[in-house]
Coordinates of C-alpha atoms in Angstrom, one line a residue:
Chain J
M12 CA 23.9 16.6 23.8
K13 CA 24.3 11.8 23.4
R14 CA 21.1 10.4 24.0
S15 CA 20.6 7.0 24.3
L16 CA 19.0 5.5 21.2
P17 CA 16.4 3.3 23.4
D18 CA 15.1 5.8 24.4
I19 CA 15.0 8.0 21.9
L20 CA 12.8 4.7 20.1
H21 CA 10.8 4.3 23.0
F22 CA 9.9 8.0 22.7
L23 CA 9.2 7.3 18.5
F24 CA 7.6 4.3 18.8
A25 CA 5.4 6.0 22.0
D26 CA 4.0 9.0 18.8
L27 CA 4.1 5.7 16.2
R28 CA 1.5 4.2 18.1
H29 CA -0.4 6.9 19.0
D30 CA -0.7 8.3 15.9
H31 CA -0.8 3.8 14.5
V32 CA -3.8 4.9 11.5
R33 CA -1.4 7.9 9.6
A34 CA 1.5 5.5 11.2
L35 CA 0.3 3.2 9.1
L36 CA -1.5 5.6 5.8
I37 CA 2.5 6.1 5.6
L38 CA 3.4 3.4 5.3
L39 CA 1.5 1.5 3.0
G40 CA 2.7 4.2 0.8
F41 CA 6.0 4.6 0.8
S42 CA 5.3 0.9 1.1
T43 CA 3.5 0.9 -2.7
V44 CA 6.3 3.6 -4.0
F45 CA 8.9 0.7 -2.6
S46 CA 7.1 -2.2 -5.0
C47 CA 6.7 -0.4 -8.2
F48 CA 10.6 0.4 -7.0
F49 CA 11.5 -4.0 -6.6
I50 CA 9.5 -4.5 -9.7
L51 CA 10.1 -2.3 -12.0
G52 CA 14.1 -2.4 -11.3
S53 CA 13.2 -6.7 -11.6
L54 CA 11.4 -6.2 -14.5
A55 CA 14.3 -4.4 -15.9
N56 CA 16.8 -6.9 -15.6
S57 CA 15.3 -9.6 -16.8
M58 CA 14.5 -8.1 -20.4
A59 CA 18.6 -6.4 -20.0
E60 CA 19.2 -9.9 -19.7
F61 CA 17.8 -11.0 -23.5
Y62 CA 19.1 -8.5 -24.9
E63 CA 22.6 -8.3 -22.9
T64 CA 23.3 -12.5 -24.1
Q65 CA 26.8 -13.5 -24.8
A66 CA 27.6 -12.9 -29.7
L67 CA 25.2 -15.8 -31.1
G68 CA 28.3 -16.4 -33.1
R69 CA 29.2 -16.0 -37.3
N70 CA 26.4 -17.1 -39.2
L71 CA 24.1 -15.9 -40.9
I72 CA 20.0 -15.7 -41.6
V73 CA 18.8 -14.6 -45.0
I74 CA 14.8 -13.5 -44.5
E75 CA 11.9 -11.9 -46.3
A76 CA 13.4 -8.1 -45.9
D77 CA 10.9 -5.8 -44.8
F78 CA 8.8 -8.0 -42.8
I79 CA 8.5 -7.3 -38.2
N80 CA 6.7 -10.1 -37.8
P81 CA 9.2 -12.8 -38.7
T82 CA 6.5 -15.4 -38.9
D83 CA 5.3 -13.3 -41.3
A84 CA 8.2 -14.2 -43.7
T85 CA 8.1 -17.0 -46.1
M86 CA 11.3 -18.0 -48.3
D87 CA 11.8 -19.2 -52.2
P88 CA 13.2 -22.6 -52.3
S89 CA 15.4 -20.8 -54.8
V90 CA 17.1 -18.7 -52.4
S91 CA 18.6 -21.6 -51.0
K92 CA 19.0 -23.1 -54.4
A93 CA 20.8 -20.6 -55.3
I94 CA 22.8 -20.5 -52.1
Q95 CA 24.8 -23.6 -53.1
A96 CA 24.6 -23.3 -56.3
L97 CA 28.2 -21.0 -55.3
P98 CA 31.6 -21.1 -57.0
N99 CA 32.8 -21.2 -53.4
E100 CA 33.6 -23.3 -50.7
Q101 CA 33.1 -20.9 -48.0
I102 CA 29.5 -22.9 -46.9
E103 CA 30.0 -25.0 -45.0
K104 CA 25.8 -25.7 -44.3
I105 CA 22.5 -24.1 -45.3
S106 CA 19.9 -25.0 -42.4
P107 CA 16.0 -23.9 -43.4
I108 CA 14.1 -22.6 -40.1
I109 CA 10.7 -22.9 -39.4
F110 CA 9.7 -20.2 -37.7
R111 CA 5.8 -19.6 -35.8
Y112 CA 3.9 -17.8 -32.4
L113 CA 1.9 -19.9 -31.4
R114 CA -0.7 -20.9 -28.5
V115 CA 0.3 -23.4 -27.1
N116 CA -1.4 -25.3 -24.1
D117 CA -2.7 -22.1 -24.0
R118 CA -0.3 -20.4 -23.6
L119 CA 2.3 -18.2 -26.8
V120 CA 5.1 -19.6 -27.4
I121 CA 7.5 -19.4 -30.3
L122 CA 8.0 -22.6 -32.5
R123 CA 11.2 -23.1 -33.9
S124 CA 11.2 -26.4 -36.6
A125 CA 15.0 -27.2 -38.2
P126 CA 17.0 -30.2 -38.8
L127 CA 17.7 -32.0 -35.5
E128 CA 21.3 -32.3 -37.0
D129 CA 21.9 -28.3 -37.4
W130 CA 21.2 -27.7 -33.6
E131 CA 23.9 -28.3 -31.7
S132 CA 26.6 -26.9 -34.7
I133 CA 24.2 -23.5 -35.9
Y134 CA 21.7 -23.2 -33.5
H135 CA 23.9 -23.8 -30.6
L136 CA 21.4 -25.7 -29.0
S137 CA 22.8 -28.4 -25.6
L138 CA 20.8 -31.0 -24.0
V139 CA 20.8 -30.3 -20.3
S140 CA 17.3 -33.1 -19.2
G141 CA 16.1 -35.9 -21.3
D142 CA 16.7 -36.8 -25.0
W143 CA 17.5 -35.4 -28.8
P144 CA 14.1 -36.0 -30.2
K145 CA 14.2 -39.5 -31.6
T146 CA 11.2 -40.3 -32.7
F147 CA 7.5 -38.3 -34.1
G148 CA 6.0 -36.8 -31.8
E149 CA 8.5 -36.0 -29.7
V150 CA 9.6 -32.4 -28.8
A151 CA 12.3 -30.4 -27.0
V152 CA 11.8 -26.9 -24.8
G153 CA 14.0 -24.1 -23.9
E154 CA 15.3 -23.7 -20.0
G155 CA 12.8 -20.5 -20.5
T156 CA 9.4 -22.0 -21.2
A157 CA 10.4 -25.0 -19.6
E158 CA 10.7 -23.0 -16.4
A159 CA 8.5 -20.7 -17.3
Y160 CA 4.9 -23.6 -17.6
Q161 CA 6.4 -25.7 -15.9
W162 CA 6.7 -28.8 -18.1
K163 CA 8.8 -31.2 -17.6
I164 CA 9.9 -34.1 -19.2
G165 CA 7.6 -37.2 -20.9
S166 CA 5.0 -33.9 -19.8
S167 CA 2.3 -33.4 -22.9
I168 CA 1.7 -30.4 -24.6
K169 CA -0.7 -29.5 -28.2
I170 CA 0.7 -27.6 -31.0
Y171 CA -1.7 -27.1 -34.0
G172 CA -3.7 -29.6 -33.2
S173 CA -1.2 -32.6 -32.1
E174 CA 0.0 -33.9 -29.1
F175 CA 3.7 -33.7 -28.3
E176 CA 5.5 -35.3 -26.0
I177 CA 8.8 -33.4 -24.5
S178 CA 11.3 -35.8 -24.8
G179 CA 14.1 -32.9 -23.1
I180 CA 15.3 -29.8 -22.0
L181 CA 17.9 -27.5 -23.9
R182 CA 19.8 -25.4 -23.3
A183 CA 20.5 -22.3 -25.8
Q184 CA 21.9 -18.6 -26.2
G185 CA 19.3 -15.4 -27.0
T186 CA 15.4 -15.3 -27.4
A187 CA 16.4 -19.6 -28.9
F188 CA 16.0 -20.5 -25.1
S189 CA 12.7 -19.7 -24.7
S190 CA 11.6 -21.7 -27.3
I191 CA 9.3 -25.0 -28.7
W192 CA 12.3 -26.5 -31.4
M193 CA 10.9 -29.6 -33.2
P194 CA 12.8 -31.3 -36.3
F195 CA 12.2 -29.5 -39.5
E196 CA 10.5 -32.7 -40.9
Q197 CA 8.2 -32.2 -38.7
G198 CA 7.4 -28.5 -38.5
M199 CA 7.2 -29.5 -42.0
D200 CA 4.4 -32.0 -41.6
L201 CA 2.1 -29.8 -39.2
F202 CA 1.4 -27.3 -41.1
G203 CA 2.3 -28.5 -43.9
K204 CA 4.6 -28.8 -47.3
N205 CA 3.2 -26.2 -49.1
R206 CA 3.5 -23.4 -46.4
S207 CA 7.2 -21.6 -46.9
Y208 CA 9.8 -21.8 -44.1
Q209 CA 10.5 -19.0 -42.7
A210 CA 14.1 -17.9 -43.0
L211 CA 18.0 -19.6 -44.0
Y212 CA 20.8 -20.5 -42.1
V213 CA 24.3 -19.8 -43.5
K214 CA 27.3 -20.9 -41.9
A215 CA 30.3 -19.9 -43.2
A216 CA 33.3 -22.4 -43.5
V217 CA 36.0 -22.5 -41.0
Y218 CA 38.2 -19.6 -42.9
A219 CA 35.4 -18.2 -44.3
D220 CA 35.5 -14.5 -43.9
S221 CA 32.1 -13.3 -43.2
D222 CA 31.7 -10.5 -44.1
T223 CA 33.1 -11.4 -47.7
L224 CA 30.7 -14.2 -47.7
R225 CA 27.3 -11.8 -46.8
G226 CA 27.8 -9.4 -49.4
Q227 CA 27.7 -11.9 -51.7
L228 CA 24.6 -13.3 -50.8
Q229 CA 23.8 -10.1 -50.7
E230 CA 24.5 -9.3 -54.4
L231 CA 22.7 -12.8 -55.8
D232 CA 19.8 -11.9 -58.1
E233 CA 17.5 -14.5 -56.5
I234 CA 18.6 -12.4 -53.1
D235 CA 18.9 -8.2 -54.1
G236 CA 16.4 -6.2 -53.0
R237 CA 14.2 -8.9 -51.9
Y238 CA 15.5 -10.3 -49.0
L239 CA 18.0 -9.4 -46.3
V240 CA 21.3 -11.2 -45.7
F241 CA 22.5 -10.6 -41.2
F242 CA 25.0 -11.6 -39.1
E243 CA 23.0 -14.5 -36.4
D244 CA 23.9 -11.3 -33.7
T245 CA 22.8 -8.4 -35.6
Y246 CA 19.9 -9.9 -36.3
S247 CA 19.2 -10.1 -32.7
K248 CA 19.8 -7.0 -32.0
R249 CA 17.7 -6.0 -34.6
L250 CA 14.7 -7.8 -32.3
N251 CA 15.6 -7.2 -28.8
Q252 CA 15.5 -3.0 -29.4
L253 CA 12.5 -3.3 -28.5
L254 CA 13.6 -4.8 -25.4
R255 CA 15.9 -2.5 -24.6
D256 CA 13.9 0.4 -25.5
I257 CA 10.8 -1.0 -22.9
T258 CA 13.6 -1.8 -20.8
A259 CA 14.7 2.5 -20.7
L260 CA 11.5 3.4 -20.2
T261 CA 11.5 1.2 -16.8
R262 CA 14.4 1.8 -16.1
I263 CA 13.3 5.6 -15.6
A264 CA 10.4 4.6 -13.9
E265 CA 11.8 3.0 -11.7
Y266 CA 14.4 6.0 -10.2
L267 CA 11.3 8.2 -10.3
S268 CA 9.7 6.0 -8.1
L269 CA 12.4 6.1 -6.4
L270 CA 12.5 9.6 -6.3
G271 CA 9.0 9.9 -5.1
I272 CA 10.0 9.1 -2.1
I273 CA 11.4 12.9 -1.3
F274 CA 7.9 14.0 -2.0
G275 CA 6.7 11.4 0.2
T276 CA 8.6 12.0 3.1
Y277 CA 8.4 15.9 2.3
T278 CA 4.1 15.9 2.3
S279 CA 4.4 13.6 5.1
T280 CA 6.2 14.9 7.0
S281 CA 5.0 18.6 7.0
L282 CA 1.3 17.8 7.4
S283 CA 2.6 16.1 10.3
L284 CA 4.7 18.8 11.4
T285 CA 2.1 21.7 10.8
E286 CA -0.6 19.9 13.2
R287 CA 2.2 19.3 15.7
A288 CA 3.5 22.6 16.0
R289 CA 2.5 23.6 19.5
E290 CA 4.2 20.1 20.4
L291 CA 7.0 21.6 18.7
G292 CA 6.6 24.9 21.1
V293 CA 7.1 22.6 23.9
L294 CA 9.3 20.4 23.0
R295 CA 11.2 23.7 22.2
S296 CA 10.4 25.0 25.6
L297 CA 11.8 21.8 27.5
G298 CA 14.7 22.4 26.4
I299 CA 15.1 20.2 23.3
S300 CA 16.6 21.9 19.9
H301 CA 15.5 22.3 17.4
Q302 CA 18.2 20.4 15.4
E303 CA 17.6 17.5 17.5
L304 CA 14.0 17.5 16.1
A305 CA 14.5 17.8 13.7
W306 CA 16.6 14.3 13.1
L307 CA 13.7 13.0 15.0
F308 CA 11.1 13.5 13.2
S309 CA 14.0 12.0 9.8
F310 CA 14.7 9.5 12.6
R311 CA 10.5 9.0 13.2
S312 CA 10.1 8.9 8.6
L313 CA 12.9 6.4 8.4
I314 CA 11.4 4.1 10.7
I315 CA 7.8 4.0 8.4
G316 CA 10.1 4.5 5.7
W317 CA 12.2 1.4 6.9
F318 CA 8.7 -0.6 8.1
G319 CA 7.8 0.4 4.0
F320 CA 10.7 -1.6 2.7
L321 CA 10.3 -4.8 4.2
F322 CA 6.6 -4.8 3.7
A323 CA 7.1 -4.0 0.3
I324 CA 9.5 -6.6 -0.4
G325 CA 7.7 -9.1 0.9
T326 CA 4.4 -7.9 -1.0
T327 CA 7.0 -7.4 -4.5
W328 CA 8.3 -11.2 -2.9
L329 CA 4.5 -12.6 -3.1
F330 CA 3.6 -10.7 -6.0
V331 CA 7.0 -12.1 -8.5
Y332 CA 5.9 -15.8 -7.3
F333 CA 2.2 -15.6 -8.5
Q334 CA 3.4 -13.3 -11.8
N335 CA 5.7 -16.1 -13.1
V336 CA 4.1 -18.7 -12.1
Q337 CA 0.3 -17.5 -13.0
S338 CA 0.7 -15.9 -16.0
P339 CA 3.8 -14.8 -17.2
L340 CA 5.0 -11.2 -19.1
F341 CA 5.8 -11.8 -22.6
V342 CA 7.0 -9.3 -25.0
W343 CA 7.3 -11.1 -28.3
G344 CA 6.3 -14.7 -27.1
Y345 CA 9.6 -14.2 -24.7
P346 CA 7.9 -15.1 -21.7
I347 CA 10.0 -12.4 -19.4
L348 CA 10.3 -13.7 -15.2
F349 CA 10.6 -11.2 -13.1
K350 CA 14.2 -11.8 -10.9
L351 CA 14.4 -10.0 -7.8
E352 CA 17.8 -9.6 -7.4
P353 CA 19.0 -9.2 -3.6
E354 CA 21.7 -5.6 -5.1
Q355 CA 18.4 -4.1 -6.3
F356 CA 17.5 -4.2 -2.7
L357 CA 20.6 -3.0 -1.0
T358 CA 20.4 0.2 -4.0
G359 CA 16.7 0.7 -2.7
F360 CA 18.0 0.7 0.7
F361 CA 20.0 2.9 0.6
A362 CA 18.9 5.5 -1.3
S363 CA 15.9 5.9 -0.1
S364 CA 17.0 6.2 3.3
W365 CA 18.6 8.8 1.7
M366 CA 16.0 10.3 0.6
I367 CA 14.1 9.4 3.1
V368 CA 16.3 12.5 5.2
I369 CA 16.4 14.7 2.8
G370 CA 12.7 15.1 2.4
S371 CA 12.2 15.1 6.3
L372 CA 14.9 17.9 6.9
I373 CA 13.4 20.3 3.8
S374 CA 9.7 19.8 5.4
A375 CA 11.2 20.5 8.3
R376 CA 13.8 23.2 8.0
R377 CA 11.1 25.9 8.2
F378 CA 9.0 25.0 11.6
F379 CA 12.9 24.6 12.9
R380 CA 13.2 28.2 12.1
M381 CA 10.0 29.3 13.8
P382 CA 10.4 30.7 17.2
V383 CA 9.5 28.6 20.2
R384 CA 6.8 31.7 21.1
D385 CA 5.3 31.7 17.2
L386 CA 4.9 27.3 18.3
L387 CA 3.1 27.8 21.1
S388 CA 0.6 29.9 19.6
E389 CA -0.1 27.6 16.9
I390 CA -3.6 24.7 17.5
N391 CA -3.8 23.6 20.1
L392 CA -3.2 19.9 21.6
Chain Y
M8 CA 3.7 26.1 32.5
F9 CA 0.3 27.1 30.5
Q10 CA -3.1 27.5 31.0
F11 CA -4.0 24.8 28.4
Y12 CA -1.1 22.3 30.2
N13 CA 0.9 20.8 27.2
L14 CA 1.4 17.6 27.5
I15 CA 2.7 16.0 25.1
P16 CA -0.3 13.6 24.6
S17 CA 1.3 11.0 22.6
L18 CA 3.7 9.7 26.8
D19 CA 1.4 9.0 29.7
A20 CA 1.8 10.9 32.8
L21 CA 5.5 9.1 34.0
D22 CA 7.2 10.4 30.2
N23 CA 5.8 13.9 30.9
T24 CA 6.9 14.2 34.1
A25 CA 10.5 13.3 32.4
L26 CA 10.5 14.5 29.8
P27 CA 12.2 18.1 30.8
L28 CA 14.9 15.8 32.2
I29 CA 15.6 13.1 29.3
A30 CA 16.0 16.6 27.1
R31 CA 19.6 18.1 29.7
G32 CA 20.7 14.7 28.9
M33 CA 19.4 11.8 31.7
R34 CA 19.0 9.1 30.9
R35 CA 14.9 8.3 31.4
K36 CA 16.0 5.2 33.9
D37 CA 17.3 7.7 36.5
A38 CA 14.6 10.2 34.9
I39 CA 12.2 8.5 34.9
V40 CA 12.6 7.8 38.8
K41 CA 13.0 11.2 40.0
A42 CA 9.2 11.7 37.7
E43 CA 8.1 9.0 39.7
E44 CA 8.2 11.3 42.9
M45 CA 7.7 14.2 41.9
L46 CA 4.1 13.1 40.3
E47 CA 3.8 11.2 44.1
R48 CA 4.0 15.0 45.6
V49 CA 1.1 15.8 43.5
G50 CA -1.0 13.1 44.6
L51 CA -0.5 11.1 41.1
E52 CA 0.6 8.2 42.1
K53 CA -1.6 6.2 41.4
R54 CA -1.7 7.5 37.4
V55 CA 1.9 7.8 36.4
R56 CA 0.4 5.3 33.2
H57 CA -2.4 7.3 32.4
K58 CA -1.9 10.0 28.7
P59 CA -3.0 13.2 29.3
V60 CA -6.5 11.8 27.6
Q61 CA -6.9 9.4 30.8
L62 CA -6.9 12.0 32.8
S63 CA -8.9 15.7 34.0
G64 CA -8.3 19.3 33.7
G65 CA -7.3 18.8 36.8
E66 CA -5.2 16.1 36.7
Q67 CA -4.3 17.4 33.6
Q68 CA -2.6 20.4 35.5
R69 CA -1.0 18.4 38.2
V70 CA 1.2 16.5 36.2
A71 CA 2.1 20.1 34.2
I72 CA 2.9 21.0 37.2
A73 CA 5.6 18.1 38.4
R74 CA 7.4 18.2 35.2
A75 CA 7.6 21.8 35.7
M76 CA 8.8 20.7 39.2
V77 CA 11.3 18.4 38.6
G78 CA 14.4 19.9 37.3
Q79 CA 14.1 21.4 40.8
P80 CA 14.1 25.3 38.8
K81 CA 14.5 28.1 40.7
V82 CA 11.8 30.2 39.5
L83 CA 8.3 28.4 37.9
L84 CA 6.3 30.8 35.8
A85 CA 2.6 30.2 35.4
D86 CA 0.5 31.3 33.1
E87 CA -3.0 31.9 34.3
P88 CA -2.6 27.3 36.2
T89 CA -6.0 27.8 37.0
G90 CA -7.9 29.0 33.9
D91 CA -9.7 26.1 32.0
L92 CA -9.9 24.7 35.5
D93 CA -13.8 23.6 37.7
H94 CA -13.5 25.5 41.4
Q95 CA -12.8 22.1 42.9
A96 CA -9.5 21.6 40.3
T97 CA -8.9 25.0 40.9
E98 CA -8.8 24.8 45.0
Y99 CA -6.6 21.6 44.3
V100 CA -3.8 23.5 42.6
I101 CA -3.8 26.0 44.7
Q102 CA -2.8 24.4 47.1
L103 CA -0.9 22.1 45.2
M104 CA 1.8 25.2 44.2
T105 CA 1.6 26.4 47.6
R106 CA 2.9 23.3 48.9
L107 CA 5.6 23.4 46.5
N108 CA 6.8 26.6 47.6
H109 CA 6.7 25.3 51.0
E110 CA 8.5 22.0 50.2
L111 CA 10.9 23.1 47.7
H112 CA 11.8 26.7 48.2
T113 CA 10.7 27.0 44.2
T114 CA 9.6 30.8 43.7
I115 CA 6.7 30.9 42.1
V116 CA 4.9 33.5 39.7
V117 CA 2.0 33.1 38.7
T118 CA -0.4 35.1 36.9
S119 CA -4.2 35.3 37.6
H120 CA -7.5 36.1 36.9
N121 CA -8.7 33.5 39.3
F122 CA -8.9 35.9 43.4
R123 CA -8.2 33.2 44.5
F124 CA -4.6 33.8 44.7
K125 CA -4.6 36.4 46.1
S126 CA -5.1 34.8 49.9
E127 CA -1.6 32.5 49.1
A128 CA 0.5 34.9 47.7
V129 CA 3.7 37.1 49.4
R130 CA 4.2 39.3 46.7
L131 CA 1.1 40.9 44.9
F132 CA 1.2 42.8 41.6
E133 CA -2.0 44.6 39.9
L134 CA -2.5 45.1 36.0
E135 CA -4.7 47.7 35.9
N136 CA -5.0 49.9 32.8
G137 CA -1.5 48.9 31.4
V138 CA -0.6 49.6 34.9
L139 CA 1.4 47.5 37.0
H140 CA 1.8 48.3 40.4
E141 CA 2.5 46.6 43.5
T142 CA -0.6 45.4 46.5
Q143 CA -1.5 43.9 50.0
P144 CA -1.9 40.2 49.5
A145 CA -5.6 39.2 51.3

């Protein structure tokens, strides 16, 4: 039997108004689950961005072995000398880099300090706005850091007790985009010349075979055993493995939260139907079929779910806005900015709609198998 | 018709009355017109927008009568229709059912413990010790 949608909506909204407290509580329940889905999804998307960056090239990194945190590594000057003394012309350039996790203006950041002339050629940095640091006391910041902390060109920041001014905003691949970049001489001056740099970047010549070069470096007496030689992208991947694992767990939690909608709908619909068994009996006795009632109850749950969905979009947007601006999340010093994607909303909408219908129909099945006589003998209206 | 009215609590008197027609596929707009007519017949034209909880027991039973009669059935089965009503409301409902029986030519079968129905019945059956036998109306 065909019914007009406005008529169905009239009765459903009359019912929701009548049972508004419970409807509101169910709506809030849905909304909480949706918010979890959106927030976990946006977190997973943001973290995935870090490790899904393009391959960084075939530069080699020499770093002390067995240190998980690169800040703790040191580099003996003899390593640099040994590499430079290699009897071939496969190496174009060697670049030392200082690597520190620091608290700057009460924010946790990564500071990288390398020779300014290597920033473009070895570290793949490009200037988005402003200028490269020209004078002592100037630094540049990656786009990620600038966005996370609302830092602008000309902003003053305090690094390791000294005042610095931001001269430019940089674009970089991988995690380098969320760092403060400082010329090497400044870094050595700031942290003390007695403290070593943390790693060496070795740029292979254009015609060089990077794999052969890596083998040669690894066999140097100064390197063998104490230091490791990575390809630049391999090292990045090793660092990002943590993010990969967290992202995988986040994805699982994200889809589990969506699955929770089935159980939530099942529970709320079952409760509602149990209390209304007699009302269902009356509706059946008036000529409404059990299939129609099942769909009506599913549609009722859908309406609550959709309103919960809209409410969750609003609350998630607010959460993401305040989280990103007020207290960004950090993983190993990298600011992870939550990003909401339209695809996530569409996926959530269609998947959750199906799950709501499934949850409602499962719970309704038991009641709609009961004869009208049994329904009418249930609780009084 | 039920002893405890069994109106849908979320709907007003008008929608409760229109429900059987909508269940048969009639559009709500048309069903409402017929429901208004029926509520007027049972004397509730001023209470059409009231929810069951806002109506007295007698009024709720009149809405239940209107709901049962709006589809113009040939036979109406009434299970203790006055079982939950006070004396005044009982009298009103009995008179109303008698009037509708005459006006709409609907056969009304009533099961009741209330002897007041005896005087209005056309045919009367008594159930005594599990045996049903016809007796003369009072």
